[in-house]
Amino acid sequence: DMNMNLKVTETIPVCIKVCEPICAVSDYTVGIQLFGQPFVAIKVNGKTRIEPCTSVQQPQSICVDFSKVDPKQNVQIPTTVQGIQFTPLNDSSQQKFTTMGNPAGVNKLSIPNEGMRIDFPDAVNNFELTIVNFGNPVIQINAFNNSNMISNQTEMIQNNTATISVNGTNITAIEIKGGSNEAALYNVCFQRAVRPNDSNVRIL
């Protein structure tokens, strides 16, 4: 509800809070004069729909560990924890767990020297994993998007626990190799990749 007299040189700040979608009617006429006389007039009619913008939430970090897995039971292969699948890349028929290293007394998934594969139901970003290693310090980490390898990196972990950030985005699988059967996975942390149909942008 405004009644204003404005000059062309003035700038008027306007703040509008939109509680419900509104339609603004845009009816105006543009006139052109030639030698001081009306020459042509263009009339424009239309409507502009205005809606409140929905803020895009940043994906939250998710961490998965093995604290709720009972190693006394015969844990089958592959093992699924919170939708993530863990598969040893050797001929073992049963997952092995250990509590060695830090954090002390906590279940960790043993990594065969041949490797451990991690598969995600959906692509992830900002992937980190925490590994304890008392064997060969060379740990090889490969990241995949479906069948395509998108990154490979070599990390040195010697007689301690380390958190490693994995290169690459839209990761669907990870393979960890090395450690001469004396390495174990404490946890994995990641953010789910935003899919195109998750966008809150609306084009009207």
Short mmCIF file of C-alpha atoms in Angstrom, two decimals:
data_model
loop_
_atom_site.label_atom_id
_atom_site.label_comp_id
_atom_site.label_asym_id
_atom_site.label_seq_id
_atom_site.Cartn_x
_atom_site.Cartn_y
_atom_site.Cartn_z
CA ASP A 1 0.00 0.00 0.00
CA MET A 2 2.13 2.88 -1.28
CA ASN A 3 1.49 6.28 -2.81
CA MET A 4 4.78 7.78 -4.03
CA ASN A 5 5.90 10.61 -6.25
CA LEU A 6 9.23 9.65 -7.79
CA LYS A 7 11.82 11.30 -9.94
CA VAL A 8 13.80 9.44 -12.57
CA THR A 9 17.06 9.95 -10.67
CA GLU A 10 15.78 8.44 -7.42
CA THR A 11 16.44 4.88 -6.30
CA ILE A 12 13.79 3.38 -4.05
CA PRO A 13 14.67 0.18 -2.18
CA VAL A 14 11.75 -2.23 -2.09
CA CYS A 15 11.53 -5.36 0.07
CA ILE A 16 8.66 -7.75 -0.55
CA LYS A 17 7.95 -10.85 1.54
CA VAL A 18 6.01 -13.33 -0.56
CA CYS A 19 3.83 -15.58 1.59
CA GLU A 20 1.86 -17.01 -1.31
CA PRO A 21 2.44 -17.01 -5.08
CA ILE A 22 1.24 -13.79 -6.67
CA CYS A 23 0.72 -12.69 -10.26
CA ALA A 24 1.87 -9.19 -11.18
CA VAL A 25 0.07 -7.75 -14.20
CA SER A 26 2.47 -5.98 -16.57
CA ASP A 27 0.44 -3.70 -18.87
CA TYR A 28 2.31 -0.73 -20.28
CA THR A 29 2.69 1.31 -23.43
CA VAL A 30 5.91 2.53 -25.05
CA GLY A 31 5.45 5.63 -27.25
CA ILE A 32 7.82 7.08 -29.84
CA GLN A 33 7.58 10.68 -31.01
CA LEU A 34 8.87 12.07 -34.29
CA PHE A 35 9.37 15.85 -34.61
CA GLY A 36 7.39 16.29 -31.41
CA GLN A 37 4.42 14.35 -32.68
CA PRO A 38 3.27 10.84 -31.66
CA PHE A 39 4.68 8.43 -34.23
CA VAL A 40 4.08 4.93 -32.90
CA ALA A 41 2.84 3.30 -29.69
CA ILE A 42 3.65 -0.25 -28.54
CA LYS A 43 1.39 -1.82 -25.94
CA VAL A 44 2.63 -4.74 -23.87
CA ASN A 45 0.36 -6.97 -21.83
CA GLY A 46 1.54 -9.82 -19.64
CA LYS A 47 1.73 -11.42 -16.23
CA THR A 48 4.73 -12.20 -14.02
CA ARG A 49 4.37 -15.01 -11.47
CA ILE A 50 6.29 -14.43 -8.26
CA GLU A 51 6.94 -17.21 -5.74
CA PRO A 52 9.11 -17.47 -2.62
CA CYS A 53 12.53 -18.98 -3.33
CA THR A 54 13.35 -22.23 -1.57
CA SER A 55 16.87 -22.30 -0.19
CA VAL A 56 19.03 -25.20 -1.38
CA GLN A 57 20.26 -27.22 1.56
CA GLN A 58 23.86 -28.33 1.53
CA PRO A 59 24.26 -32.12 1.76
CA GLN A 60 25.25 -33.34 5.20
CA SER A 61 28.26 -35.51 5.88
CA ILE A 62 27.48 -39.16 6.63
CA CYS A 63 29.89 -41.44 8.48
CA VAL A 64 29.61 -45.23 8.54
CA ASP A 65 31.56 -47.50 10.88
CA PHE A 66 31.33 -51.07 12.16
CA SER A 67 30.55 -50.46 15.83
CA LYS A 68 27.21 -52.29 15.57
CA VAL A 69 28.58 -55.30 13.70
CA ASP A 70 29.04 -58.41 15.84
CA PRO A 71 32.32 -60.02 14.68
CA LYS A 72 31.48 -63.21 16.61
CA GLN A 73 28.78 -63.97 14.08
CA ASN A 74 29.64 -65.25 10.63
CA VAL A 75 29.39 -62.01 8.68
CA GLN A 76 28.67 -62.92 5.07
CA ILE A 77 30.26 -61.45 1.97
CA PRO A 78 29.47 -58.93 0.67
CA THR A 79 28.59 -57.09 3.87
CA THR A 80 26.10 -54.22 3.73
CA VAL A 81 26.19 -51.49 6.39
CA GLN A 82 23.72 -48.58 6.08
CA GLY A 83 23.25 -49.35 2.39
CA ILE A 84 27.00 -49.47 1.61
CA GLN A 85 28.45 -52.75 0.37
CA PHE A 86 31.91 -53.97 1.48
CA THR A 87 33.53 -56.81 -0.50
CA PRO A 88 37.04 -58.24 0.05
CA LEU A 89 38.97 -58.75 -3.19
CA ASN A 90 40.36 -62.14 -2.20
CA ASP A 91 38.86 -65.61 -1.99
CA SER A 92 37.66 -65.24 1.60
CA SER A 93 34.14 -66.46 2.34
CA GLN A 94 33.76 -64.44 5.55
CA GLN A 95 34.46 -60.88 6.62
CA LYS A 96 37.21 -60.41 9.20
CA PHE A 97 37.26 -57.73 11.88
CA THR A 98 39.87 -56.46 14.31
CA THR A 99 40.17 -53.98 17.21
CA MET A 100 43.86 -53.19 16.66
CA GLY A 101 45.05 -49.60 16.59
CA ASN A 102 43.26 -46.38 17.42
CA PRO A 103 40.56 -45.82 18.38
CA ALA A 104 41.24 -48.64 20.81
CA GLY A 105 38.73 -51.43 21.35
CA VAL A 106 36.55 -50.43 18.40
CA ASN A 107 35.55 -52.79 15.57
CA LYS A 108 37.42 -52.21 12.33
CA LEU A 109 37.00 -54.05 9.03
CA SER A 110 40.16 -55.96 8.07
CA ILE A 111 41.54 -55.08 4.62
CA PRO A 112 43.09 -58.02 2.72
CA ASN A 113 46.35 -57.25 0.97
CA GLU A 114 44.49 -57.97 -2.31
CA GLY A 115 42.06 -55.20 -1.44
CA MET A 116 38.62 -54.20 -0.20
CA ARG A 117 35.92 -52.76 -2.49
CA ILE A 118 33.28 -50.31 -1.27
CA ASP A 119 30.14 -49.79 -3.40
CA PHE A 120 27.61 -47.00 -2.85
CA PRO A 121 23.93 -47.09 -3.83
CA ASP A 122 24.24 -43.49 -5.11
CA ALA A 123 27.17 -41.31 -6.13
CA VAL A 124 29.01 -39.54 -3.31
CA ASN A 125 31.38 -36.57 -2.93
CA ASN A 126 33.93 -35.39 -0.36
CA PHE A 127 34.84 -38.97 0.47
CA GLU A 128 37.14 -39.68 3.42
CA LEU A 129 38.22 -42.95 4.99
CA THR A 130 40.11 -43.72 8.19
CA ILE A 131 42.60 -46.58 8.02
CA VAL A 132 44.84 -48.18 10.65
CA ASN A 133 47.90 -49.95 9.25
CA PHE A 134 50.72 -51.94 10.87
CA GLY A 135 51.88 -53.71 7.70
CA ASN A 136 53.39 -52.51 4.45
CA PRO A 137 52.95 -48.71 4.66
CA VAL A 138 51.96 -48.32 0.99
CA ILE A 139 48.17 -48.10 0.62
CA GLN A 140 46.63 -47.77 -2.86
CA ILE A 141 43.21 -46.13 -3.18
CA ASN A 142 41.25 -46.11 -6.46
CA ALA A 143 37.98 -44.25 -6.98
CA PHE A 144 35.42 -45.18 -9.65
CA ASN A 145 32.37 -43.69 -11.29
CA ASN A 146 30.59 -46.82 -12.45
CA SER A 147 33.23 -48.67 -14.52
CA ASN A 148 35.47 -45.63 -15.05
CA MET A 149 38.43 -45.03 -12.73
CA ILE A 150 38.36 -41.32 -11.88
CA SER A 151 41.31 -41.15 -9.48
CA ASN A 152 44.10 -43.23 -7.99
CA GLN A 153 46.36 -42.24 -5.16
CA THR A 154 49.04 -43.80 -3.01
CA GLU A 155 49.18 -43.05 0.72
CA MET A 156 51.82 -43.93 3.31
CA ILE A 157 50.40 -45.16 6.62
CA GLN A 158 52.95 -46.71 8.96
CA ASN A 159 52.03 -48.07 12.40
CA ASN A 160 49.28 -45.53 13.00
CA THR A 161 45.76 -44.42 12.07
CA ALA A 162 45.21 -41.88 9.32
CA THR A 163 42.21 -40.15 7.71
CA ILE A 164 42.55 -39.78 3.95
CA SER A 165 40.58 -37.55 1.60
CA VAL A 166 39.92 -39.32 -1.70
CA ASN A 167 40.18 -37.37 -4.94
CA GLY A 168 37.22 -37.24 -7.29
CA THR A 169 33.50 -36.43 -7.38
CA ASN A 170 30.44 -38.55 -8.14
CA ILE A 171 32.18 -41.60 -6.73
CA THR A 172 30.24 -44.86 -6.90
CA ALA A 173 32.95 -47.26 -5.70
CA ILE A 174 36.31 -47.31 -3.89
CA GLU A 175 39.01 -49.96 -3.85
CA ILE A 176 41.66 -50.06 -1.08
CA LYS A 177 44.74 -52.27 -1.56
CA GLY A 178 47.88 -52.99 0.44
CA GLY A 179 48.84 -53.27 4.08
CA SER A 180 50.05 -56.91 3.85
CA ASN A 181 46.94 -58.12 5.70
CA GLU A 182 47.64 -55.84 8.67
CA ALA A 183 45.46 -52.90 7.65
CA ALA A 184 41.88 -52.21 8.69
CA LEU A 185 39.13 -49.74 7.89
CA TYR A 186 37.73 -47.76 10.82
CA ASN A 187 35.09 -45.71 8.99
CA VAL A 188 34.08 -43.93 5.80
CA CYS A 189 32.59 -40.43 5.58
CA PHE A 190 31.00 -38.77 2.55
CA GLN A 191 28.28 -36.50 1.20
CA ARG A 192 25.65 -37.77 -1.18
CA ALA A 193 25.96 -36.14 -4.59
CA VAL A 194 23.03 -33.90 -5.55
CA ARG A 195 21.17 -35.32 -8.53
CA PRO A 196 19.62 -32.99 -11.18
CA ASN A 197 16.07 -33.89 -10.11
CA ASP A 198 16.93 -32.88 -6.53
CA SER A 199 17.19 -29.22 -7.53
CA ASN A 200 14.75 -26.73 -6.06
CA VAL A 201 14.98 -24.42 -9.07
CA ARG A 202 11.69 -23.90 -10.85
CA ILE A 203 11.43 -22.35 -14.33
CA LEU A 204 8.08 -20.77 -15.06
#
